[in-house]
Structure formats: structure tokens, C-alpha cells
Short mmCIF file of C-alpha atoms in Angstrom, two decimals:
data_model
loop_
_atom_site.label_atom_id
_atom_site.label_comp_id
_atom_site.label_asym_id
_atom_site.label_seq_id
_atom_site.Cartn_x
_atom_site.Cartn_y
_atom_site.Cartn_z
CA UNK A 9 -10.36 -2.16 0.68
CA UNK A 10 -12.84 -3.75 -1.68
CA UNK A 11 -11.81 -5.98 -4.54
CA UNK A 12 -13.61 -7.88 -7.23
CA UNK A 13 -12.54 -10.40 -9.81
CA UNK A 14 -13.93 -10.32 -13.35
CA UNK A 15 -13.57 -13.83 -14.71
CA UNK A 16 -12.38 -13.85 -18.34
CA UNK A 17 -12.13 -17.14 -20.31
CA UNK A 18 -8.47 -17.89 -20.85
CA UNK A 19 -8.95 -17.98 -24.61
CA UNK A 20 -10.16 -14.40 -24.80
CA UNK A 21 -7.64 -13.27 -22.22
CA UNK A 22 -4.95 -14.70 -24.49
CA UNK A 23 -6.37 -12.76 -27.40
CA UNK A 24 -6.13 -9.51 -25.49
CA UNK A 25 -2.45 -10.11 -24.87
CA UNK A 26 -1.33 -10.40 -28.49
CA UNK A 27 -0.89 -7.56 -30.91
CA UNK A 28 -1.36 -8.96 -34.39
CA UNK A 29 -3.41 -11.47 -36.31
CA UNK A 30 -0.46 -13.71 -37.11
CA UNK A 31 0.29 -14.18 -33.43
CA UNK A 32 -3.37 -14.97 -32.80
CA UNK A 33 -3.38 -17.57 -35.56
CA UNK A 34 -0.29 -19.22 -34.10
CA UNK A 35 -1.72 -19.37 -30.57
CA UNK A 36 -5.00 -20.86 -31.82
CA UNK A 37 -3.61 -23.32 -34.34
CA UNK A 38 -4.07 -26.33 -32.06
CA UNK A 39 -7.17 -25.15 -30.17
CA UNK A 40 -10.31 -26.86 -31.58
CA UNK A 41 -12.82 -24.64 -29.78
CA UNK A 42 -10.87 -21.57 -30.73
CA UNK A 43 -10.91 -22.56 -34.42
CA UNK A 44 -14.71 -22.61 -34.38
CA UNK A 45 -14.92 -18.90 -33.77
CA UNK A 46 -11.66 -17.92 -35.42
CA UNK A 47 -13.13 -16.75 -38.72
CA UNK A 48 -15.94 -14.79 -37.07
CA UNK A 49 -13.74 -13.06 -34.53
CA UNK A 50 -11.27 -11.89 -37.14
CA UNK A 51 -13.44 -11.67 -40.26
CA UNK A 52 -12.10 -8.20 -40.92
CA UNK A 53 -8.54 -9.49 -41.25
CA UNK A 54 -8.57 -13.10 -42.46
CA UNK A 55 -10.76 -15.26 -44.65
CA UNK A 56 -12.98 -17.91 -43.13
CA UNK A 57 -11.33 -21.32 -43.06
CA UNK A 58 -13.24 -24.51 -43.65
CA UNK A 59 -13.26 -26.79 -40.62
CA UNK A 60 -13.62 -30.54 -41.14
CA UNK A 61 -16.57 -32.07 -39.35
CA UNK A 62 -15.02 -34.96 -37.49
CA UNK A 63 -18.08 -36.01 -35.54
CA UNK A 64 -21.52 -34.91 -34.43
CA UNK A 65 -20.18 -33.17 -31.30
CA UNK A 66 -18.02 -30.94 -33.44
CA UNK A 67 -20.97 -30.23 -35.75
CA UNK A 68 -23.09 -29.22 -32.75
CA UNK A 69 -20.38 -26.91 -31.53
CA UNK A 70 -20.21 -25.21 -34.93
CA UNK A 71 -23.97 -24.71 -35.03
CA UNK A 72 -23.94 -23.18 -31.56
CA UNK A 73 -21.10 -20.89 -32.52
CA UNK A 74 -22.93 -19.75 -35.66
CA UNK A 75 -26.18 -19.19 -33.76
CA UNK A 76 -24.62 -17.06 -31.03
CA UNK A 77 -23.48 -13.48 -31.59
CA UNK A 78 -19.74 -12.98 -31.73
CA UNK A 79 -18.20 -11.77 -28.46
CA UNK A 80 -17.23 -8.16 -28.27
CA UNK A 81 -13.50 -7.62 -28.48
CA UNK A 82 -11.89 -4.45 -27.34
CA UNK A 83 -9.74 -2.86 -30.01
CA UNK A 84 -6.05 -3.36 -29.38
CA UNK A 85 -4.05 -0.20 -28.91
CA UNK A 86 -0.70 -1.04 -30.44
CA UNK A 87 0.83 1.97 -28.71
CA UNK A 88 0.16 0.62 -25.22
CA UNK A 89 2.87 -1.26 -23.28
CA UNK A 90 2.28 -4.99 -23.61
CA UNK A 91 5.00 -6.30 -21.34
CA UNK A 92 4.04 -9.53 -19.52
CA UNK A 93 3.25 -9.15 -15.83
CA UNK A 94 2.36 -5.46 -15.70
CA UNK A 95 -0.52 -3.03 -16.24
CA UNK A 96 1.10 0.14 -17.47
CA UNK A 97 0.83 3.25 -19.61
CA UNK A 98 3.70 4.94 -21.41
CA UNK A 99 5.20 8.04 -19.83
CA UNK A 100 7.91 10.44 -20.89
CA UNK A 101 8.32 11.75 -17.36
CA UNK A 102 11.32 10.38 -15.46
CA UNK A 103 9.82 9.90 -12.03
CA UNK A 104 10.46 7.33 -9.30
CA UNK A 105 7.63 6.05 -7.17
CA UNK A 106 8.38 7.43 -3.72
CA UNK A 107 6.70 5.57 -0.83
CA UNK A 108 6.35 8.79 1.15
CA UNK A 109 4.10 10.23 -1.57
CA UNK A 110 1.36 7.67 -1.02
CA UNK A 111 -1.27 8.05 1.70
CA UNK A 112 -1.28 5.40 4.41
CA UNK A 113 -3.64 2.46 4.08
CA UNK A 114 -6.74 3.29 6.15
CA UNK A 115 -7.67 1.32 9.28
CA UNK A 116 -11.17 -0.13 9.13
CA UNK A 117 -13.21 0.10 12.32
CA UNK A 118 -16.80 -0.40 13.45
CA UNK A 119 -16.76 1.10 16.95
CA UNK A 120 -14.61 3.71 18.63
CA UNK A 121 -12.65 3.28 21.85
CA UNK A 122 -15.76 3.99 23.90
CA UNK A 123 -17.60 1.09 22.31
CA UNK A 124 -19.85 3.35 20.23
CA UNK A 125 -20.80 2.31 16.70
CA UNK A 126 -19.45 4.75 14.11
CA UNK A 127 -21.67 3.65 11.21
CA UNK A 128 -24.81 1.63 11.90
CA UNK A 129 -24.54 -0.02 8.47
CA UNK A 130 -21.25 -1.64 9.57
CA UNK A 131 -22.56 -3.14 12.82
CA UNK A 132 -22.70 -6.93 12.38
CA UNK A 133 -26.05 -8.60 12.98
CA UNK A 134 -24.96 -10.78 15.88
CA UNK A 135 -27.48 -11.98 18.44
CA UNK A 136 -27.16 -11.63 22.20
CA UNK A 137 -25.93 -15.20 22.92
CA UNK A 138 -23.15 -14.86 20.34
CA UNK A 139 -21.99 -11.48 21.63
CA UNK A 140 -22.02 -12.69 25.23
CA UNK A 141 -20.10 -15.81 24.22
CA UNK A 142 -17.48 -13.65 22.49
CA UNK A 143 -17.01 -11.54 25.61
CA UNK A 144 -16.85 -14.56 27.89
CA UNK A 145 -14.24 -16.29 25.72
CA UNK A 146 -12.10 -13.14 25.67
CA UNK A 147 -12.18 -12.83 29.45
CA UNK A 148 -11.74 -16.57 30.02
CA UNK A 149 -8.61 -16.50 27.87
CA UNK A 150 -7.38 -13.55 29.92
CA UNK A 151 -7.93 -15.37 33.23
CA UNK A 152 -6.22 -18.51 31.92
CA UNK A 153 -3.24 -16.41 30.85
CA UNK A 154 -2.88 -14.91 34.31
CA UNK A 155 -2.93 -18.27 36.08
CA UNK A 156 -0.51 -19.99 33.70
CA UNK A 157 1.84 -17.00 33.63
CA UNK A 158 2.07 -17.11 37.43
CA UNK A 159 2.47 -20.89 37.29
CA UNK A 160 5.59 -20.46 35.19
CA UNK A 161 6.94 -17.79 37.51
CA UNK A 162 6.50 -20.24 40.40
CA UNK A 163 8.33 -22.99 38.51
CA UNK A 164 5.26 -25.17 37.99
CA UNK A 165 5.54 -25.11 34.19
CA UNK A 166 8.58 -24.32 32.06
CA UNK A 167 7.31 -21.67 29.64
CA UNK A 168 4.29 -19.56 28.72
CA UNK A 169 3.12 -16.85 26.31
CA UNK A 170 0.20 -14.56 27.12
CA UNK A 171 -2.35 -12.98 24.78
CA UNK A 172 -2.86 -9.71 26.68
CA UNK A 173 -4.14 -7.00 24.33
CA UNK A 174 -4.86 -9.37 21.45
CA UNK A 175 -7.96 -11.17 22.74
CA UNK A 176 -10.24 -9.27 20.35
CA UNK A 177 -8.27 -10.39 17.30
CA UNK A 178 -8.45 -14.04 18.26
CA UNK A 179 -12.09 -14.29 19.26
CA UNK A 180 -13.34 -11.90 16.59
CA UNK A 181 -11.60 -13.76 13.77
CA UNK A 182 -12.54 -17.20 15.10
CA UNK A 183 -16.20 -16.16 15.19
CA UNK A 184 -15.98 -15.00 11.57
CA UNK A 185 -14.75 -18.37 10.32
CA UNK A 186 -16.34 -21.75 9.84
CA UNK A 187 -15.08 -24.05 12.59
CA UNK A 188 -13.97 -26.56 9.94
CA UNK A 189 -11.68 -24.05 8.22
CA UNK A 190 -8.12 -25.24 8.72
CA UNK A 191 -6.07 -22.97 11.00
CA UNK A 192 -2.30 -22.68 10.79
CA UNK A 193 -1.03 -20.51 13.63
CA UNK A 194 2.10 -19.00 15.09
CA UNK A 195 1.92 -19.35 18.87
CA UNK A 196 -0.35 -16.61 20.22
CA UNK A 197 -3.66 -17.96 18.91
CA UNK A 198 -5.04 -20.03 21.79
CA UNK A 199 -8.23 -17.96 21.63
CA UNK A 200 -9.09 -19.43 18.22
CA UNK A 201 -8.78 -22.92 19.67
CA UNK A 202 -10.79 -21.94 22.74
CA UNK A 203 -13.61 -20.60 20.54
CA UNK A 204 -13.75 -23.91 18.69
CA UNK A 205 -14.20 -25.92 21.85
CA UNK A 206 -10.75 -26.79 23.20
CA UNK A 207 -11.35 -27.16 26.93
CA UNK A 208 -9.50 -25.58 29.83
CA UNK A 209 -8.39 -29.06 30.86
CA UNK A 210 -6.86 -29.63 27.43
CA UNK A 211 -4.98 -26.32 27.60
CA UNK A 212 -3.70 -27.10 31.08
CA UNK A 213 -2.76 -30.68 30.21
CA UNK A 214 -0.65 -29.45 27.31
CA UNK A 215 1.16 -26.81 29.36
CA UNK A 216 1.86 -29.32 32.11
CA UNK A 217 2.81 -32.07 29.64
CA UNK A 218 0.94 -34.71 31.62
CA UNK A 219 -0.33 -38.12 30.53
CA UNK A 220 -3.55 -36.63 29.10
CA UNK A 221 -1.74 -34.07 26.94
CA UNK A 222 -2.64 -34.73 23.30
CA UNK A 223 1.03 -34.28 22.43
CA UNK A 224 2.09 -36.69 25.22
CA UNK A 225 4.52 -34.20 26.71
CA UNK A 226 6.71 -33.99 23.61
CA UNK A 227 6.10 -30.30 22.88
CA UNK A 228 6.87 -27.07 24.70
CA UNK A 229 3.99 -25.45 26.58
CA UNK A 230 1.55 -23.36 24.44
CA UNK A 231 2.29 -25.56 21.40
CA UNK A 232 -1.31 -26.67 21.09
CA UNK A 233 -2.86 -28.68 18.29
CA UNK A 234 -6.10 -30.49 17.57
CA UNK A 235 -6.90 -32.48 14.46
CA UNK A 236 -10.49 -32.71 15.64
CA UNK A 237 -10.80 -28.90 15.69
CA UNK A 238 -8.87 -28.29 12.43
CA UNK A 239 -6.04 -26.58 14.29
CA UNK A 240 -2.54 -27.52 13.13
CA UNK A 241 -0.02 -27.97 15.95
CA UNK A 242 2.08 -24.91 16.77
CA UNK A 243 5.69 -24.93 15.58
CA UNK A 244 8.22 -22.58 17.18
CA UNK A 245 10.25 -21.38 14.16
CA UNK A 246 8.77 -18.24 12.63
CA UNK A 247 6.80 -18.43 9.37
CA UNK A 248 7.32 -22.14 8.72
CA UNK A 249 3.55 -22.56 8.83
CA UNK A 250 2.96 -20.10 5.99
CA UNK A 251 4.05 -22.10 2.91
CA UNK A 252 2.53 -25.21 4.50
CA UNK A 253 -0.78 -23.37 4.83
CA UNK A 254 -0.65 -22.45 1.14
CA UNK A 255 -0.12 -26.11 0.25
CA UNK A 256 -3.18 -27.07 2.28
CA UNK A 257 -5.20 -24.29 0.65
CA UNK A 258 -4.21 -25.56 -2.79
CA UNK A 259 -5.36 -29.04 -1.79
CA UNK A 260 -8.66 -27.58 -0.56
CA UNK A 261 -9.08 -25.81 -3.88
CA UNK A 262 -8.65 -29.08 -5.76
CA UNK A 263 -10.98 -30.91 -3.38
CA UNK A 264 -13.63 -28.17 -3.60
CA UNK A 265 -14.68 -29.01 -0.05
CA UNK A 266 -16.26 -25.65 0.75
CA UNK A 267 -13.56 -24.76 3.30
CA UNK A 268 -10.64 -22.36 3.36
CA UNK A 269 -7.35 -22.12 5.24
CA UNK A 270 -6.46 -19.29 7.60
CA UNK A 271 -2.82 -18.62 8.44
CA UNK A 272 -2.01 -16.44 11.44
CA UNK A 273 1.40 -14.80 11.74
CA UNK A 274 3.01 -11.80 13.38
CA UNK A 275 4.80 -8.74 12.06
CA UNK A 276 8.11 -10.43 12.89
CA UNK A 277 7.26 -13.51 10.84
CA UNK A 278 6.44 -11.24 7.89
CA UNK A 279 10.17 -10.51 7.60
CA UNK A 280 10.99 -14.16 6.98
CA UNK A 281 11.56 -15.47 3.46
CA UNK A 282 8.85 -18.08 3.95
CA UNK A 283 6.27 -15.30 4.20
CA UNK A 284 7.13 -13.90 0.78
CA UNK A 285 7.19 -17.36 -0.78
CA UNK A 286 3.76 -18.05 0.71
CA UNK A 287 2.28 -14.80 -0.59
CA UNK A 288 3.57 -15.39 -4.09
CA UNK A 289 2.58 -19.05 -4.35
CA UNK A 290 -0.90 -18.40 -2.99
CA UNK A 291 -1.51 -15.62 -5.51
CA UNK A 292 -0.15 -17.40 -8.57
CA UNK A 293 -1.91 -20.67 -7.70
CA UNK A 294 -5.20 -18.96 -6.73
CA UNK A 295 -5.41 -20.54 -3.29
CA UNK A 296 -8.37 -20.03 -0.90
CA UNK A 297 -6.41 -18.76 2.10
CA UNK A 298 -6.60 -15.85 4.54
CA UNK A 299 -3.26 -14.48 5.70
CA UNK A 300 -3.97 -12.89 9.07
CA UNK A 301 -1.17 -10.69 10.40
CA UNK A 302 -1.21 -9.65 14.04
CA UNK A 303 0.86 -6.47 13.91
CA UNK A 304 1.38 -5.86 17.63
CA UNK A 305 4.30 -3.46 17.31
CA UNK A 306 7.14 -5.74 18.37
CA UNK A 307 8.95 -8.83 17.11
CA UNK A 308 10.11 -9.89 20.57
CA UNK A 309 12.22 -6.78 21.29
CA UNK A 310 12.45 -5.38 17.75
CA UNK A 311 10.00 -2.54 17.09
CA UNK A 312 8.41 -2.28 13.67
CA UNK A 313 10.41 0.90 12.97
CA UNK A 314 13.58 -1.22 12.96
CA UNK A 315 12.05 -4.18 11.19
CA UNK A 316 10.72 -2.81 7.89
CA UNK A 317 10.13 0.34 5.88
CA UNK A 318 6.95 1.19 4.04
CA UNK A 319 3.37 1.25 5.23
CA UNK A 320 3.20 -1.84 7.42
CA UNK A 321 2.47 -5.36 6.22
CA UNK A 322 -0.72 -4.52 4.33
CA UNK A 323 1.22 -2.56 1.71
CA UNK A 324 2.77 -5.81 0.50
CA UNK A 325 -0.53 -7.38 -0.50
CA UNK A 326 -1.23 -5.42 -3.71
CA UNK A 327 2.32 -6.08 -4.90
CA UNK A 328 1.55 -9.79 -4.88
CA UNK A 329 -1.91 -9.30 -6.38
CA UNK A 330 -3.64 -10.11 -3.09
CA UNK A 331 -6.82 -8.32 -1.91
CA UNK A 332 -5.83 -6.57 1.31
CA UNK A 333 -7.37 -4.72 4.23
CA UNK A 334 -6.08 -3.11 7.41
CA UNK A 335 -8.26 -3.27 10.51
CA UNK A 336 -8.32 -2.03 14.10
CA UNK A 337 -7.21 -5.13 15.98
CA UNK A 338 -8.74 -3.87 19.23
CA UNK A 339 -12.19 -3.61 17.65
CA UNK A 340 -13.63 -7.12 17.92
CA UNK A 341 -16.61 -6.30 15.69
CA UNK A 342 -14.36 -4.96 12.93
CA UNK A 343 -12.23 -8.09 13.17
CA UNK A 344 -15.35 -10.23 12.82
CA UNK A 345 -16.53 -8.27 9.77
CA UNK A 346 -13.25 -8.37 7.85
CA UNK A 347 -12.64 -12.06 8.58
CA UNK A 348 -16.12 -13.01 7.42
CA UNK A 349 -15.79 -10.88 4.27
CA UNK A 350 -12.31 -12.23 3.56
CA UNK A 351 -13.60 -15.78 3.88
CA UNK A 352 -16.33 -15.06 1.32
CA UNK A 353 -13.82 -13.63 -1.17
CA UNK A 354 -11.36 -16.46 -0.64
CA UNK A 355 -13.97 -19.20 -0.97
CA UNK A 356 -16.02 -17.77 -3.82
CA UNK A 357 -13.13 -16.51 -5.93
CA UNK A 358 -10.41 -19.04 -5.00
CA UNK A 359 -7.84 -16.43 -4.12
CA UNK A 360 -5.79 -15.32 -1.10
CA UNK A 361 -6.71 -12.37 1.10
CA UNK A 362 -4.40 -10.46 3.46
CA UNK A 363 -5.64 -8.93 6.72
CA UNK A 364 -3.37 -6.74 8.83
CA UNK A 365 -4.78 -6.26 12.33
CA UNK A 366 -3.20 -3.31 14.12
CA UNK A 367 -2.88 -3.92 17.86
CA UNK A 368 -0.43 -3.77 20.75
CA UNK A 369 1.22 -6.56 22.72
CA UNK A 370 0.55 -5.62 26.33
CA UNK A 371 2.35 -8.60 27.87
CA UNK A 372 5.97 -9.64 27.56
CA UNK A 373 6.83 -11.62 24.46
CA UNK A 374 7.05 -14.71 26.66
CA UNK A 375 8.15 -15.70 30.13
CA UNK A 376 11.71 -15.67 28.75
CA UNK A 377 11.42 -11.95 28.00
CA UNK A 378 11.48 -8.75 30.06
CA UNK A 379 9.96 -6.06 27.86
CA UNK A 380 10.88 -3.27 30.28
CA UNK A 381 14.35 -3.45 28.74
CA UNK A 382 13.12 -2.04 25.43
CA UNK A 383 9.86 -0.16 26.13
CA UNK A 384 8.56 2.03 28.92
CA UNK A 385 6.07 0.95 31.55
CA UNK A 386 4.01 4.05 30.75
CA UNK A 387 3.68 2.96 27.12
CA UNK A 388 2.30 -0.41 28.16
CA UNK A 389 -0.08 1.12 30.71
CA UNK A 390 -1.43 3.52 28.11
CA UNK A 391 -2.49 0.73 25.76
CA UNK A 392 -3.81 -1.43 28.58
CA UNK A 393 -6.03 1.33 29.97
CA UNK A 394 -6.90 3.45 26.93
CA UNK A 395 -7.41 0.89 24.16
CA UNK A 396 -8.05 -2.51 25.69
CA UNK A 397 -10.18 -4.77 23.44
CA UNK A 398 -11.92 -6.45 26.38
CA UNK A 399 -12.92 -3.15 27.99
CA UNK A 400 -14.14 -1.78 24.66
CA UNK A 401 -16.25 -4.85 23.92
CA UNK A 402 -17.72 -4.82 27.42
CA UNK A 403 -18.84 -1.22 26.94
CA UNK A 404 -20.47 -2.21 23.67
CA UNK A 405 -22.52 -5.13 25.03
CA UNK A 406 -23.42 -3.08 28.12
CA UNK A 407 -24.84 -0.35 25.90
CA UNK A 408 -26.82 -3.03 24.05
CA UNK A 409 -28.35 -4.12 27.36
CA UNK A 410 -26.74 -7.56 27.24
CA UNK A 411 -24.34 -7.07 30.17
CA UNK A 412 -24.20 -5.33 33.53
CA UNK A 413 -22.11 -5.15 36.69
CA UNK A 414 -23.99 -8.01 38.33
CA UNK A 415 -23.36 -10.33 35.39
CA UNK A 416 -19.74 -9.22 35.34
CA UNK A 417 -19.22 -10.17 38.98
CA UNK A 418 -20.93 -13.54 38.56
CA UNK A 419 -18.97 -14.35 35.42
CA UNK A 420 -15.62 -13.36 36.93
CA UNK A 421 -16.16 -15.67 39.87
CA UNK A 422 -17.30 -18.50 37.61
CA UNK A 423 -14.46 -18.08 35.11
CA UNK A 424 -11.75 -17.91 37.77
CA UNK A 425 -13.17 -21.00 39.44
CA UNK A 426 -13.18 -22.92 36.14
CA UNK A 427 -9.57 -21.97 35.44
CA UNK A 428 -8.33 -22.84 38.93
CA UNK A 429 -10.09 -26.21 38.95
CA UNK A 430 -8.60 -27.15 35.57
CA UNK A 431 -5.19 -25.97 36.77
CA UNK A 432 -5.37 -28.14 39.89
CA UNK A 433 -6.52 -31.21 37.95
CA UNK A 434 -3.70 -30.88 35.42
CA UNK A 435 -1.05 -30.37 38.08
CA UNK A 436 -1.97 -33.58 39.89
CA UNK A 437 -2.01 -35.84 36.84
CA UNK A 438 0.96 -38.08 36.18
CA UNK A 439 3.56 -37.44 33.51
CA UNK A 440 3.56 -39.66 30.40
CA UNK A 441 5.33 -42.99 30.57
CA UNK A 442 9.00 -42.79 29.51
CA UNK A 443 8.30 -45.31 26.75
CA UNK A 444 6.19 -42.65 25.00
CA UNK A 445 9.52 -41.39 23.67
CA UNK A 446 9.36 -44.21 21.13
CA UNK A 447 5.72 -43.86 20.13
CA UNK A 448 4.20 -41.88 17.26
CA UNK A 449 7.41 -41.84 15.25
CA UNK A 450 7.06 -44.93 13.07
CA UNK A 451 3.87 -46.70 12.09
CA UNK A 452 5.64 -49.91 13.07
CA UNK A 453 8.63 -49.54 15.38
CA UNK A 454 11.82 -50.92 13.73
CA UNK A 455 13.65 -53.74 15.46
CA UNK A 456 16.61 -51.59 16.52
CA UNK A 457 14.33 -49.08 18.25
CA UNK A 458 12.42 -51.90 19.92
CA UNK A 459 15.77 -53.01 21.30
CA UNK A 460 16.59 -49.50 22.51
CA UNK A 461 13.18 -49.16 24.14
CA UNK A 462 13.71 -52.39 26.11
CA UNK A 463 17.18 -51.25 27.19
CA UNK A 464 15.80 -47.89 28.36
CA UNK A 465 12.92 -49.46 30.31
CA UNK A 466 15.26 -51.96 32.00
CA UNK A 467 17.68 -49.19 32.91
CA UNK A 468 15.18 -46.81 34.52
CA UNK A 469 13.58 -49.67 36.46
CA UNK A 470 16.94 -50.72 37.84
CA UNK A 471 17.80 -47.14 38.91
CA UNK A 472 14.69 -45.94 40.77
CA UNK A 473 16.68 -43.46 42.85
CA UNK A 474 17.31 -41.41 39.69
CA UNK A 475 13.98 -41.94 37.92
CA UNK A 476 10.83 -41.23 39.99
CA UNK A 477 8.57 -43.60 38.08
CA UNK A 478 5.76 -43.07 40.57
CA UNK A 479 5.25 -39.64 39.00
CA UNK A 480 4.79 -41.17 35.55
CA UNK A 481 2.17 -43.33 33.91
CA UNK A 482 2.95 -47.02 34.23
CA UNK A 483 5.32 -48.48 31.66
CA UNK A 484 4.35 -51.59 29.74
CA UNK A 485 6.11 -54.91 29.81
CA UNK A 486 9.76 -54.77 28.79
#
């Protein structure tokens, strides 16, 4: 879906919204610049009014106004509806807008399921190193998921969420952004962080909550964050990141720093009130933000058919005045194209853009979920085998001559080795010191919490049989 914005000076836009000369005179009474052109714009209805020359700047403005031709003004049709907030024509036909009567929003794609380009004009001009990097990051994320998922099943970590089936969305969109663009995420966006340079050790440290975890063991596993990589820390409640992302985008707009905000969310989060508030605020405040919806078919166990009516999430965009597109989420090249184009629109026009990426969640919602209770194994196998984003992208780069079976074997061995080594290092690191409970809350710890910290440290030291301090980083002096 293509959109464009024709910028109209607010003065002339105001003129188009009034229906008579008297109203125009009232709205311009206190507008100095407007008064300069008032007599020329409406010479056919009112007499020219003398304007006092208060200073040289005003005199210069008048001379410029007289020297330039009057702007063309479209004639006002007094028989057209002029209700605020709508673009309408009159009708005498009593007819409701029925959602079933509208065609579905099309799904943009670049390549088919066999990895073949459908339209050469749509193929992005990406070089071999970039395409190979994209494939390697997708597969590395997949290997990391497998190891950490099994780690949870073995009781080594407490929780995990995989990205199976959505690797193309994450890597494709990350590649289409500037690495300094601020990312607000839900919880299934580790691939974006991996693309930006978050290391396997950092992922493992966070999931194990050891002493080198950036969050110091205070967050659940998969709740990553990195200020250095412009990636806001994951928060569990759905959609809370969405209005916050709009606030950051508004700040970016005021700062004019050349960056945008991207906010990832799922189809389940789109049903939260925070999502609607975020859409509306971003549109009315003209915020440079991309709303990126991963529509993977399920909100935990709730299928989309039970979650909303209408044509998906994309159909909501136009209602809020947001440029919108729907894309094949398993087509990494299409994801790259739409993200890059959305960034250009958002940055150049200072407005939000909505992307709905259609995909399928192959894995369970999390390690706390058993998806076989609400969907068939055959359904999952179909998507995994017939429309897997990794397999499709591999076919594409193989056809380009950038990949082959030998490289695949070498890379698999290398990637698995990297993941296992990071896993082993993280598992053998100590847990954070218990006193970390009191850190990073106040800039300067209040006296009563200093007292509590001392009491806690004295207590755990005097009860070593209950507190295995050898497994934790050393505590400071009491």
C-alpha cells in the first residue's frame, strides 16, 4: 500500500475548512501574516484593508506578498459535507458499510515459497556478504533456541520462548533499520538484538541470570535489553511498550535526531487498549514510529478467529490515518523491503506506519505452554516443512550462487559449537551477589534500606547451610 503526504500550510488548510468570508475574517483577525494576503485572497468579496507598517520587517513582508502571485484557492462547494474529522460526500442511499463487501488487504511478497523472485524490480539490491549474514543470523538464532529450550526442559533455566517460524521477520526487519533506531519489543524479538551485535554470551548470561547478566539476575529469562544497542528491556505485560514507544518517537521528532522508533507487538497485544491508544496518539501527534505486528495466528492458545473480526490487524491502520501494509512474514526479502520503505516514510514525513507480517508460530508459546492442546501436530508440521522462512531464504541464496551444501555443513558445525561454548560458559558462572537486590533502585540508597541490606547480609552469612554463598559473587563488607 503506497501513501503520500501533501504538505499544506496550516493557514491555507484552515481556509479550506470554512464556508464563508465572515468566518475567514474571524479566524484571521489576529494572524499578522494572514492579514498581509487577506485582501488579495478575497478581493472578490471584501475591500482591501490598510495595514499599518509597524517596522521594516513588516514592510518587507508586504512587498514580498505584493510581488508574488496570489495562491490558487479551490472554490468551496457549500453543498459538500464539512463536518470536522471526515472526508465525505452526501448520499441519499441508506447503506451500511459491511466489512464482508471489501476485498482483503493484499499480502506483499518478493519471492515465492521456492525462493524464486516474482518480480525482478522488487528484489532488493543486497550484496553477498549481507545476504549470507542474514542467513547465518537466522540459523544461529534457531540453534540458540534449540539449546536453550532443551536447557529449560532439563531444569537448567526456568523459562524460555523460541522464535521458530519467525526468524525471517526478525532478521529481515532488523536489516532494514538503522542500528540506532530505538526498538521497543514484546518478547519474541531476540533476532533483532542478535543482528545488532548482542553476543551469544550475553543471551546466555541473561537466561541463566548469572553475575555477568546485564540485568543482574533481576529479570525472567528472555527479557533482554541493551541501552548500547538501542533495545529497550522486554516487559512481560502485553502492549505496555506501545504507548511508551510513541512517547519516545515524539521525543525523537522534537529532537530531529534522524532516527525513528520501531515497536514490535503480536496479534494478541493488538487486542489490548494500550495498542489503540498508541495508534491514535502516534497519528495525531505525527510521530516517526513503525508499528510492526507479528501476526503468527495465535495469542498463546487463542486463535485469531476468536480474537477479532475484520481483516486482520492491518485493517485498523487506515481508520487511525496510518499508512499500512501487509507482508508475507516468511519472505525475508519482502520484510526487508517494507521495513526500509516504512522507515523512509516515517522519518521523512514524521508519521507512523503500520506493518502486519503474516506468519505462523511453529513452536509452543513458551516452555509453560503445550500447543498440542489447541492445534494439531499436522498443522504445525505443514508450516514447518512447506513455508519455513529459513528454508526459503536458503533456496534463494543458493540460486544466487552464494551458498551450497558444503558451506551449509561447515556453518552448522561452527554455529552449534559457538552456541554450546557460550552455553557452557554461562552455566559455570556464579550467580549475582545477594546484595544486588538493593542496587539500581535508588541513585543513593536511603538509610533504612542500608540498614536492611546490612541485616540481610549478616543473616545469610550466619546461616550458610541455607544460603550457598559459594555459588554467588562475593558480597561486600557489611
